[in-house]
Short mmCIF file of C-alpha atoms in Angstrom, two decimals:
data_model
loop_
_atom_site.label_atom_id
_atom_site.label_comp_id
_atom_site.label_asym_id
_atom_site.label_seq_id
_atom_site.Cartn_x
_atom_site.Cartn_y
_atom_site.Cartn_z
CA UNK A 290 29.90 -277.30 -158.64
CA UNK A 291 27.70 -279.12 -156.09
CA UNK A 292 29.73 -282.66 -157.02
CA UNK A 293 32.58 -281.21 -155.71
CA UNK A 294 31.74 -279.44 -152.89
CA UNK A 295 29.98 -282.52 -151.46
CA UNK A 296 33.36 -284.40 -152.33
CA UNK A 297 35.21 -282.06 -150.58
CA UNK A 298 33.13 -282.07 -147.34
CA UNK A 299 33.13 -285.81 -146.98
CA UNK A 300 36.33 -285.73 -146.97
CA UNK A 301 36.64 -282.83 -144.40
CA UNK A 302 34.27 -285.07 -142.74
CA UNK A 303 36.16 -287.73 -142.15
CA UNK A 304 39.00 -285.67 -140.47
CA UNK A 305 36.89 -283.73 -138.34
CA UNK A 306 35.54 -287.27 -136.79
CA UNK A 307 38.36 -287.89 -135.49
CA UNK A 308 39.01 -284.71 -133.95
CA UNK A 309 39.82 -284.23 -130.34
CA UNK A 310 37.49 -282.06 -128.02
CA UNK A 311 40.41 -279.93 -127.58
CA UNK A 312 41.02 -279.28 -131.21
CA UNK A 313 37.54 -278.73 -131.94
CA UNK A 314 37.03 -275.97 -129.50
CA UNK A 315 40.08 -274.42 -130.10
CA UNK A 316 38.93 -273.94 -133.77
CA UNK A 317 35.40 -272.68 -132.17
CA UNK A 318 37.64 -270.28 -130.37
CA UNK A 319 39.63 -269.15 -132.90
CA UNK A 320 35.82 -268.55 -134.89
CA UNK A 321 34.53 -266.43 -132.39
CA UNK A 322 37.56 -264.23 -131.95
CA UNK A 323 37.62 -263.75 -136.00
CA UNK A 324 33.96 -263.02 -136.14
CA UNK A 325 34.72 -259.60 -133.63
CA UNK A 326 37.43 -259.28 -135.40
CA UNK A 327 35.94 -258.63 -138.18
CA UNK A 328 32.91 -257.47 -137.74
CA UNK A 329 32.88 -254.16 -139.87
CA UNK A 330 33.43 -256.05 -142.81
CA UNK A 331 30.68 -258.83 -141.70
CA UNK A 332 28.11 -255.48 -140.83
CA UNK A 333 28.99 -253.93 -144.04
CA UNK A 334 27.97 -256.79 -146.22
CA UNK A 335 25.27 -257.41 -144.05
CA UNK A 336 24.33 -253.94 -144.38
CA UNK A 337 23.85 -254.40 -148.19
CA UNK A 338 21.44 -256.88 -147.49
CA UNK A 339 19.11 -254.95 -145.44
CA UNK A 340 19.02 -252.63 -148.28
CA UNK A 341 18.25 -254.60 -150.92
CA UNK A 342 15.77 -256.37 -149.40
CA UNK A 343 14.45 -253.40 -147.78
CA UNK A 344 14.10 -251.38 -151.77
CA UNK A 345 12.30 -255.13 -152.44
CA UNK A 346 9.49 -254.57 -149.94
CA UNK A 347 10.34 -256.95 -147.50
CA UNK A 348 8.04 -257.22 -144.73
CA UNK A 349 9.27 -255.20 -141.33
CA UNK A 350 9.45 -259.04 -139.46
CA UNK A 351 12.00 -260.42 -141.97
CA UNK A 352 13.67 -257.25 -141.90
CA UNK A 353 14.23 -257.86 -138.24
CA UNK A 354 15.06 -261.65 -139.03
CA UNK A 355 17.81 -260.44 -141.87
CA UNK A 356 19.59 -257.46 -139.46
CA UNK A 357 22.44 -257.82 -137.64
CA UNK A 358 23.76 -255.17 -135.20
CA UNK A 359 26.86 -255.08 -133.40
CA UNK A 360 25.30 -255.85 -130.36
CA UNK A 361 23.78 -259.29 -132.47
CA UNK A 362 26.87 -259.92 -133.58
CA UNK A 363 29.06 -259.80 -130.12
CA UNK A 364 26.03 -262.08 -128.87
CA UNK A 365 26.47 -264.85 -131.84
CA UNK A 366 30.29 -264.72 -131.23
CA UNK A 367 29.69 -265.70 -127.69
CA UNK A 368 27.23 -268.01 -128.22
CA UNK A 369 30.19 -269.70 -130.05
CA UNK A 370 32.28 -269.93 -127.20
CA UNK A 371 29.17 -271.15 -125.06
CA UNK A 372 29.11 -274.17 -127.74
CA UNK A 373 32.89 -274.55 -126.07
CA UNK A 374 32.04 -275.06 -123.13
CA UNK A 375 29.12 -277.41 -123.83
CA UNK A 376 29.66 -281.34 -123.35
CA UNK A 377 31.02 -283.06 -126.53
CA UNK A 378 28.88 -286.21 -127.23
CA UNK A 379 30.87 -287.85 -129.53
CA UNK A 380 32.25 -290.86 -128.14
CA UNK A 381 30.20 -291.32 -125.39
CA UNK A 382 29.26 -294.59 -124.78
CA UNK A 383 25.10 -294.88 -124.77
CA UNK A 384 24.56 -297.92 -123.56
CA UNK A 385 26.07 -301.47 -123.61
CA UNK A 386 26.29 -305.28 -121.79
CA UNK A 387 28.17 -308.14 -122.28
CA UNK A 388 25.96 -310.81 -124.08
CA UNK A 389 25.84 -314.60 -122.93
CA UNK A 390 28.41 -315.27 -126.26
CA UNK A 391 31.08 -313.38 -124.84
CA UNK A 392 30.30 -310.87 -126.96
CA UNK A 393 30.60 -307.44 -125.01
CA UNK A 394 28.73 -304.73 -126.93
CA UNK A 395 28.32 -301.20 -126.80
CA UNK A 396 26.50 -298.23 -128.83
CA UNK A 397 28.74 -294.76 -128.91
CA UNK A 398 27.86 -291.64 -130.80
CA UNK A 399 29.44 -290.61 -133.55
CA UNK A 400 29.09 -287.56 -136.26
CA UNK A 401 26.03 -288.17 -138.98
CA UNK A 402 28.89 -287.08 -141.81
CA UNK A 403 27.99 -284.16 -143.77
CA UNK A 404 24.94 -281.81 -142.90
CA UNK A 405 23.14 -279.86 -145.67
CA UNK A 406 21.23 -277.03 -144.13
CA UNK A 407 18.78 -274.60 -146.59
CA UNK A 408 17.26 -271.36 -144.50
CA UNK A 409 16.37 -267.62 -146.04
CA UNK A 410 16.62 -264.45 -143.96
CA UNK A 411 18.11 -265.73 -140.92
CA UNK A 412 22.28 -264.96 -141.03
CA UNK A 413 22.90 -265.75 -137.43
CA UNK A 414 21.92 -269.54 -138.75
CA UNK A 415 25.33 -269.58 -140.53
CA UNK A 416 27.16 -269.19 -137.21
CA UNK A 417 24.81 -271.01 -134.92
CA UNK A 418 24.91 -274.04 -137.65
CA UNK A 419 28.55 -273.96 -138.59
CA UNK A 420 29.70 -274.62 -134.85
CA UNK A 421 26.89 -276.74 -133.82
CA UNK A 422 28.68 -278.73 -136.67
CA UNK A 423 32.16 -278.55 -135.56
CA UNK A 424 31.75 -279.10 -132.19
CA UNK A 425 29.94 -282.57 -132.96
CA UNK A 426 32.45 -283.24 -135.92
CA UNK A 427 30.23 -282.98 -138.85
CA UNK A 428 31.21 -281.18 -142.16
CA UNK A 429 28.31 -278.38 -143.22
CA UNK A 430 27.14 -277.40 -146.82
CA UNK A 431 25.01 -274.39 -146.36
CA UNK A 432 22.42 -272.67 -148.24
CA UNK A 433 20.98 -269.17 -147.59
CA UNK A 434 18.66 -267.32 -149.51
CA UNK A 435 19.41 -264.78 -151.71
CA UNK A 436 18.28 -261.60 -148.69
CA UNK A 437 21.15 -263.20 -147.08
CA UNK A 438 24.02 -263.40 -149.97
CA UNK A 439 26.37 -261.02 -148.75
CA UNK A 440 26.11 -261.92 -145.71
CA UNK A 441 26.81 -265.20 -145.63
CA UNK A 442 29.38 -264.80 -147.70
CA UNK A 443 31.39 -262.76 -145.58
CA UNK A 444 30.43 -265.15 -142.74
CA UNK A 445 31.80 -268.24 -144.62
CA UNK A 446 34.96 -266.42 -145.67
CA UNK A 447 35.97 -265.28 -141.89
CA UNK A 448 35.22 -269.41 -140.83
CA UNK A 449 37.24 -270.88 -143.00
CA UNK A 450 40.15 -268.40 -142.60
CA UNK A 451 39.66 -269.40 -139.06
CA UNK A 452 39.43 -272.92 -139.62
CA UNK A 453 42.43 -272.72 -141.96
CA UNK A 454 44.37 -270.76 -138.87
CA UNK A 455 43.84 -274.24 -136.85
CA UNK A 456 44.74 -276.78 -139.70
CA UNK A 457 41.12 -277.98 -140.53
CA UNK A 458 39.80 -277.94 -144.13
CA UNK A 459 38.13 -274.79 -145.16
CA UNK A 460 35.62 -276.95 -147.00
CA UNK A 461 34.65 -278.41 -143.49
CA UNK A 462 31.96 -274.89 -143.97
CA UNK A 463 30.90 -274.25 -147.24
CA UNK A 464 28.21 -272.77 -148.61
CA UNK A 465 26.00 -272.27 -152.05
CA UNK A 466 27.14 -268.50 -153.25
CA UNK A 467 24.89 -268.92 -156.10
CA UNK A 468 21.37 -267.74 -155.82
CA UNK A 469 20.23 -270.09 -158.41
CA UNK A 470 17.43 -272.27 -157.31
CA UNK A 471 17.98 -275.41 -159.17
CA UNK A 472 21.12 -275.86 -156.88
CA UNK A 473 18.65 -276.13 -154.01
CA UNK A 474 17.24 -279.02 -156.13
CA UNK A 475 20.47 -280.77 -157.30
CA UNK A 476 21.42 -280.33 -153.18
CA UNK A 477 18.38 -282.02 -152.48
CA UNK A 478 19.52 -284.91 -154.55
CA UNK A 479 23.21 -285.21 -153.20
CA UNK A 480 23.20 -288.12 -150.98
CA UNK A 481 25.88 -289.33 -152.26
CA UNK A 482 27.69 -286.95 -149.82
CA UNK A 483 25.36 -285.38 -147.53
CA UNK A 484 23.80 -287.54 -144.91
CA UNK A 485 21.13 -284.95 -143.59
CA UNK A 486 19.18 -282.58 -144.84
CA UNK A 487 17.40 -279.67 -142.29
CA UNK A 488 15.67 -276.38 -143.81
CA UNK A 489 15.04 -273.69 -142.32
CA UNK A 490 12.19 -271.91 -143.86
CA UNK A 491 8.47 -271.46 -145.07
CA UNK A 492 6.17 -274.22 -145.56
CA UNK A 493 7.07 -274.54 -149.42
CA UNK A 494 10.46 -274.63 -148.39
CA UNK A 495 9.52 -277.75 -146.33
CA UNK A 496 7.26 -279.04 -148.63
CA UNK A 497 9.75 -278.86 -151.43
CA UNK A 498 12.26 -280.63 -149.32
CA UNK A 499 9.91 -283.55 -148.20
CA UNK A 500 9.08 -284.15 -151.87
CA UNK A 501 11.79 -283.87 -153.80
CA UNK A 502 14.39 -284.84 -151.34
CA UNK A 503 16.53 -288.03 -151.81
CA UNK A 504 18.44 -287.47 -148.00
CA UNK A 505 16.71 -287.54 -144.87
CA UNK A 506 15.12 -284.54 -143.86
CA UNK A 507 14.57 -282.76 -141.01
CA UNK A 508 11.15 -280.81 -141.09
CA UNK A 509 10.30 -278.32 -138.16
CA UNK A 510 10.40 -274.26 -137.82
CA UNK A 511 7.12 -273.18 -138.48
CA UNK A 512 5.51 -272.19 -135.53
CA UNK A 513 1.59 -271.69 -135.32
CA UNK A 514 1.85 -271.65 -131.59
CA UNK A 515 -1.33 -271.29 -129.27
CA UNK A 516 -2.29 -270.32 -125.60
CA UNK A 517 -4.84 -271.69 -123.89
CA UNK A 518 -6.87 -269.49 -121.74
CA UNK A 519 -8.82 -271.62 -119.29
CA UNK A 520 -11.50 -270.74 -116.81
CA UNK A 521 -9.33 -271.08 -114.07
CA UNK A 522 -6.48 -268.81 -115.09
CA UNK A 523 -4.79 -266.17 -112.79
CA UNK A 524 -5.65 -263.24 -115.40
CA UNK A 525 -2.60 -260.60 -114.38
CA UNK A 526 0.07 -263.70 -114.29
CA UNK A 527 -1.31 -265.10 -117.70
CA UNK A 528 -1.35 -261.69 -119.51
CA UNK A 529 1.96 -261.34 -118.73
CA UNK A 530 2.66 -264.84 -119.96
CA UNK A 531 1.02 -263.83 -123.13
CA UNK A 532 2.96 -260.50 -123.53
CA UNK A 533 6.21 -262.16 -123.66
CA UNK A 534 5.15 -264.79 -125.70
CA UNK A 535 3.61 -262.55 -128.48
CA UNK A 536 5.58 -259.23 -127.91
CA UNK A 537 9.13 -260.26 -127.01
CA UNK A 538 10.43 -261.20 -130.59
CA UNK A 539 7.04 -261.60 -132.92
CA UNK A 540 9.21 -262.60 -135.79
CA UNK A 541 10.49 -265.87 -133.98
CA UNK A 542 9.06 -269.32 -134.35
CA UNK A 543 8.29 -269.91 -131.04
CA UNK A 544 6.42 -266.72 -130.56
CA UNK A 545 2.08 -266.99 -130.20
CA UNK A 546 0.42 -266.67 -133.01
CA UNK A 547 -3.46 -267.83 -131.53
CA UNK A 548 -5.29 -267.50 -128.02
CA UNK A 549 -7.88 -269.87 -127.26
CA UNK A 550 -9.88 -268.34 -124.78
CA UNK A 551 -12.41 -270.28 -122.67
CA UNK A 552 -16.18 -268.59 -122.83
CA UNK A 553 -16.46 -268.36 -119.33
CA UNK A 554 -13.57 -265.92 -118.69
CA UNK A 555 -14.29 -264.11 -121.71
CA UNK A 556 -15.45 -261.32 -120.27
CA UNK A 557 -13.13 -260.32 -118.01
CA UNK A 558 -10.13 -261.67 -119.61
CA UNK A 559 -10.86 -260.12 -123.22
CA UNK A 560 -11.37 -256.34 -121.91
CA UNK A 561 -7.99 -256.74 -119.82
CA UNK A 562 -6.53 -258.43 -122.67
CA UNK A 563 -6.77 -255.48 -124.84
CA UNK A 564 -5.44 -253.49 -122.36
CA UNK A 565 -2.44 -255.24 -122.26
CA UNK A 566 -2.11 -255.95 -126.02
CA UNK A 567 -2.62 -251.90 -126.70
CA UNK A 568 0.10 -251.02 -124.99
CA UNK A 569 2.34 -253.34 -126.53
CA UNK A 570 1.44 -252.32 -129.79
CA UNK A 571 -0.65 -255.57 -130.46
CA UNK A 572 -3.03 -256.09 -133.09
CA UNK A 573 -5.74 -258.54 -132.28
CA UNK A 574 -7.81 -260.46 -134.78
CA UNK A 575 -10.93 -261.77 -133.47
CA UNK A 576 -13.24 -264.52 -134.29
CA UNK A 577 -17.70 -263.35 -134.27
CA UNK A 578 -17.37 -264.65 -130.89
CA UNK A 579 -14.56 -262.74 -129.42
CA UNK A 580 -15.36 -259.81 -130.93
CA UNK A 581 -18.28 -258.20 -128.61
CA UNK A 582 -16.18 -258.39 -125.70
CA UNK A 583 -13.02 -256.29 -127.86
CA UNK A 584 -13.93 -254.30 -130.38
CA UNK A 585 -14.89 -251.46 -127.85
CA UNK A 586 -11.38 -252.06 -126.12
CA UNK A 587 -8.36 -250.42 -126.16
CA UNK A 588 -6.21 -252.61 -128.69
CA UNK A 589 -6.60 -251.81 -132.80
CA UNK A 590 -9.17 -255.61 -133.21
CA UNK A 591 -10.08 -256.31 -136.65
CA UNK A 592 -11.98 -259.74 -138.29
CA UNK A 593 -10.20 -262.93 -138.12
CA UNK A 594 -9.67 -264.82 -141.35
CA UNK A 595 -9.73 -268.55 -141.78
CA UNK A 596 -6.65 -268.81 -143.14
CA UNK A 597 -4.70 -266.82 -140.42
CA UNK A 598 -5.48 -269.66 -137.93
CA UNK A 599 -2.82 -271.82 -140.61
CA UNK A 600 -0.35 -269.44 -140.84
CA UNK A 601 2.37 -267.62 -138.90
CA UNK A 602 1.80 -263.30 -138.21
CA UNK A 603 5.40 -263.11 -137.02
CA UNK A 604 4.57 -259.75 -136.46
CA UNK A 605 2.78 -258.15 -133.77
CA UNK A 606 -0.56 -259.91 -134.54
CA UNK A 607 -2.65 -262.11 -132.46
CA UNK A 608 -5.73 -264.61 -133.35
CA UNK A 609 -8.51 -264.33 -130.59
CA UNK A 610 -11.27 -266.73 -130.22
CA UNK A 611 -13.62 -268.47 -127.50
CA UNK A 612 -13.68 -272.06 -127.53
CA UNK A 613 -16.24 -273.86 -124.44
CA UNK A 614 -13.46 -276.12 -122.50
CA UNK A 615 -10.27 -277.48 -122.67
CA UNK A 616 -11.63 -280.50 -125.57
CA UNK A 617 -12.29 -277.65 -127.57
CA UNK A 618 -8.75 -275.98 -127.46
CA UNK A 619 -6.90 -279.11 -128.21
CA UNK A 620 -9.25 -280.09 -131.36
CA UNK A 621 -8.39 -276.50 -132.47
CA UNK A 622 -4.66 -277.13 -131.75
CA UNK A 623 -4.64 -280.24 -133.67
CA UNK A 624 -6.73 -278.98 -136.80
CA UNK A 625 -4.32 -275.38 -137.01
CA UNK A 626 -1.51 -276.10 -135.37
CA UNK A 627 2.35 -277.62 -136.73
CA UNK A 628 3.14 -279.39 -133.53
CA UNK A 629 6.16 -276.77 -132.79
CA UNK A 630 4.99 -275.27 -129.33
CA UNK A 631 1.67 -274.81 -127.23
CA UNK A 632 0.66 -273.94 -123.84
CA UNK A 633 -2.27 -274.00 -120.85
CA UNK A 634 -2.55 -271.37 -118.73
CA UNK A 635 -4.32 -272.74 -115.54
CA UNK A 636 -4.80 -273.12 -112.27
CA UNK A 637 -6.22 -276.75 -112.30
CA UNK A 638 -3.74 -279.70 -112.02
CA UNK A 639 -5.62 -281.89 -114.13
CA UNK A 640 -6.62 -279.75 -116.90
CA UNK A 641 -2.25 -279.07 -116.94
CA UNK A 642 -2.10 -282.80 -117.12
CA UNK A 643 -5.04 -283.40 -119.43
CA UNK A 644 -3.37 -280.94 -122.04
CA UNK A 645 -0.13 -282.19 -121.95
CA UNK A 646 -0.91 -285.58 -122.42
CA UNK A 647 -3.18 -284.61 -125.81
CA UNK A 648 -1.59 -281.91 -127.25
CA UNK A 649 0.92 -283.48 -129.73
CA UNK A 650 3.65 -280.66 -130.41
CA UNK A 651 7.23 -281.09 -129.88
CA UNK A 652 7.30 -278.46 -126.92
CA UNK A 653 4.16 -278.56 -124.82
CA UNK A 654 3.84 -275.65 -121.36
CA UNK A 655 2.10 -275.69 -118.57
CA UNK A 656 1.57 -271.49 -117.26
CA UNK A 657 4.92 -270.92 -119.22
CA UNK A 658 5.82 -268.59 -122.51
CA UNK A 659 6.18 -270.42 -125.99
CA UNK A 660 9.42 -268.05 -126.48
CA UNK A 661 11.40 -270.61 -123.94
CA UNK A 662 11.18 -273.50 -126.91
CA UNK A 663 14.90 -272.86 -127.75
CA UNK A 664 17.98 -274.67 -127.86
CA UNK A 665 19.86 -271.57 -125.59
CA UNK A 666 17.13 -271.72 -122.98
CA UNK A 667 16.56 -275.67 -122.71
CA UNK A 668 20.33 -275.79 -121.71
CA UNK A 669 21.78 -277.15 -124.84
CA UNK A 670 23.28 -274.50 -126.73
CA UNK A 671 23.09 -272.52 -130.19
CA UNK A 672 20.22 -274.95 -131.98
CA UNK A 673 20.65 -276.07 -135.39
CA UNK A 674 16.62 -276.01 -135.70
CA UNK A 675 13.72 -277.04 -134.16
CA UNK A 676 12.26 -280.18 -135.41
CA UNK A 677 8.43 -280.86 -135.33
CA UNK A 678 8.86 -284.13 -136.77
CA UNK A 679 9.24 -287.32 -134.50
CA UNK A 680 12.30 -288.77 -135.54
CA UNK A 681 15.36 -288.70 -135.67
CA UNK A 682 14.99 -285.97 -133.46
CA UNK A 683 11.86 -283.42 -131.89
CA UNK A 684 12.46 -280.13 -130.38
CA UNK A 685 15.32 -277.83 -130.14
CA UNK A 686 18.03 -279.67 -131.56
CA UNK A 687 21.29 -279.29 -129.81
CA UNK A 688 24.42 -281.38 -130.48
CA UNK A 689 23.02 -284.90 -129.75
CA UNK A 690 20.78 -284.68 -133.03
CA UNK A 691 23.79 -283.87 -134.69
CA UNK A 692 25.01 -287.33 -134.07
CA UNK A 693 23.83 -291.22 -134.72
CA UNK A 694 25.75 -293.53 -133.04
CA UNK A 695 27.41 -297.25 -134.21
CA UNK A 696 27.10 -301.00 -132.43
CA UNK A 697 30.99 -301.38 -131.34
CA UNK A 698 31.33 -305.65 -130.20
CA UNK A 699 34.92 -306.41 -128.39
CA UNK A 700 35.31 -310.27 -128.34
CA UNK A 701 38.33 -312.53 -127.73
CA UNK A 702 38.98 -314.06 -130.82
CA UNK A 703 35.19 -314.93 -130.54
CA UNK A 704 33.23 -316.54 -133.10
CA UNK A 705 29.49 -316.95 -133.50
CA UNK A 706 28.23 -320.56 -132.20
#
């Protein structure tokens, strides 16, 4: 089954490269309008989901992750037609000189091909993916997990009915119906067809991928974000900071998941902390040396674990503990964290500058929210992921990391001397 369906989107591929702008977001158009369209029958199977995976004992922060609401859904269909308006980089010319042979040469982007793309509870990735992919010409195999089946099926189907409307290949979106998991394996080995591989997931989804993998993969998503606290910080401006960035949507990847708190603030930061945090519903898991100055404070504070400093709450949880100066915050950073996004919250110009030249992560703030790590709010559009990984791209990716690019040389009957 896989064979063919990576035969049939290299060869959507192919036509889709050489798609016009126009074309490309008429079809996006002609998406977004379908998805309203139908968007009973895209709730109703979407509905079934939340069910199932409700009966199943899914956690209350996937359950978030897996719903979609009308109001969701009119948001993802214009997202869509914000990927419209949204610069097409295909074609543009990078860079280029004309070399002492005669030789004029020039690098221009082009589509990677065919994108394979493996997430679990998220269905808005279908859409956000799908025209990501169009826009920058690339054909899409996708693969959901099974909380998302109906979902994305009814998804796929209104696409491709779209696409078909336009005179594109329905297989230019396809996606794995089957809940088996040794598809995800025989995708992973399809490179054949499929020229890049991104899931979206938990780390044994990554893991999995980096190991088993024969396609290039792009690794990124899992966000142990921190705050750092330091002695300097403007206390009512950086709890506010820290509400949005833990209470606005706990289940994203970009939310905080640990506060680093220098010791010398500790005591008046901490009791306004758990102010702050109670009335947001917060609960706060403290280390033996945050703990005398909150468990007598407002906000539900229990013992932090080891292993929570590893791992994402993506619920409304927060990690509390002192560390003695900035040194301390980025050794912590670099020991917990997955290089996805970090802040400072300061008042001094060279501890800003100190931390953002040695924290490594892919998105690094200075008196700023985590939540703004996102392809919408750095200006470039539905994101395909977020990559922690250095190449071939870091970040939010938008529709440049959705192309490579190829050495074009224009000569006059020139040969090599």
């Amino acid at each position: 089954m896989l064979e063919q369906m990576g035969k049939a989107a290299k060869q959507a591929s192919y036509q889709l490269a050489v798609l016009s702008t126009a074309k490309k977001n008429q079809a996006l158009a002609v998406i977004a309008d379908l998805i309203e369209a139908e968007s009973d029958t895209i709730l109703r199977a979407n509905e079934l989901d939340v069910t199932a995976a409700r009966e199943a004992g899914m956690s209350e922060a996937l359950l978030d992750r897996l719903l979609l609401t009308p109001a969701r859904l009119a948001a993802i269909a214009n997202d869509v037609r914000q990927v419209c308006k949204l610069h097409d980089p295909v074609g543009h010319v990078i860079d280029g000189n004309l070399l002492d042979s005669g030789l004029k040469l020039e690098r221009r982007r082009v589509p990677l091909g065919v994108i394979g793309v493996i997430y679990e509870a998220r269905p808005n990735v279908t859409i956000d993916v799908a025209s990501l992919c169009l826009k920058t010409g690339n054909a899409v195999i996708l693969r959901g997990g099974k909380e998302t089946h109906h979902t994305n099926q009814a998804t796929v189907k209104v696409i491709q009915v779209a696409l078909e409307r336009c005179g594109l290949p329905a297989a230019a979106v396809q996606a794995i119906d089957n809940p088996d998991r040794a598809l995800v394996n025989e995708l992973l080995r399809l490179d054949r067809y499929v020229d890049m591989l991104i899931p979206r997931g938990g780390a044994a989804l990554h893991k999995l991928c980096r190991e088993q993998s024969t396609i290039p993969v792009i690794t990124g998503g899992i966000g142990v974000c921190h705050i750092f606290v330091d002695d300097s910080v403007d206390i009512d401006k950086g709890l506010t900071v820290i509400e949005n960035a833990k209470v606005q949507r706990p289940s994203a990847c970009n939310s905080v998941e640990t506060l680093l708190v220098h010791q010398d603030v500790a005591a008046t930061f901490l009791p306004a902390l758990s102010s702050k945090m109670a009335t947001a519903g917060v609960t706060l898991h403290a280390s033996a040396s945050a703990m005398p100055y909150l468990e007598s404070g407002a906000a539900k504070v229990v013992d932090v674990k080891e292993e929570n400093y590893s791992d994402e709450w993506l619920s409304n949880d927060l990690n509390v503990t002192l560390v003695d100066g900035l040194e301390s915050a980025v050794d912590h950073i670099r020991t917990y964290g997955t290089a996805h996004s970090d802040a400072i919250l300061t008042r001094s110009l060279s501890n800003a500058e100190r931390f953002v030249r040695e924290v490594d992560s892919s998105a690094v703030y200075v008196n700023a929210s985590t939540r703004f790590t996102d392809g919408g709010q750095f200006g470039l559009g539905a994101e395909v992921a977020v990559s922690t990984q250095k190449l071939h791209a870091r970040g939010p990716m938008g529709l440049d990391a959705l192309t490579t690019y190829k050495w074009i040389g224009y000569g006059d009957d020139l040969v090599r001397p």
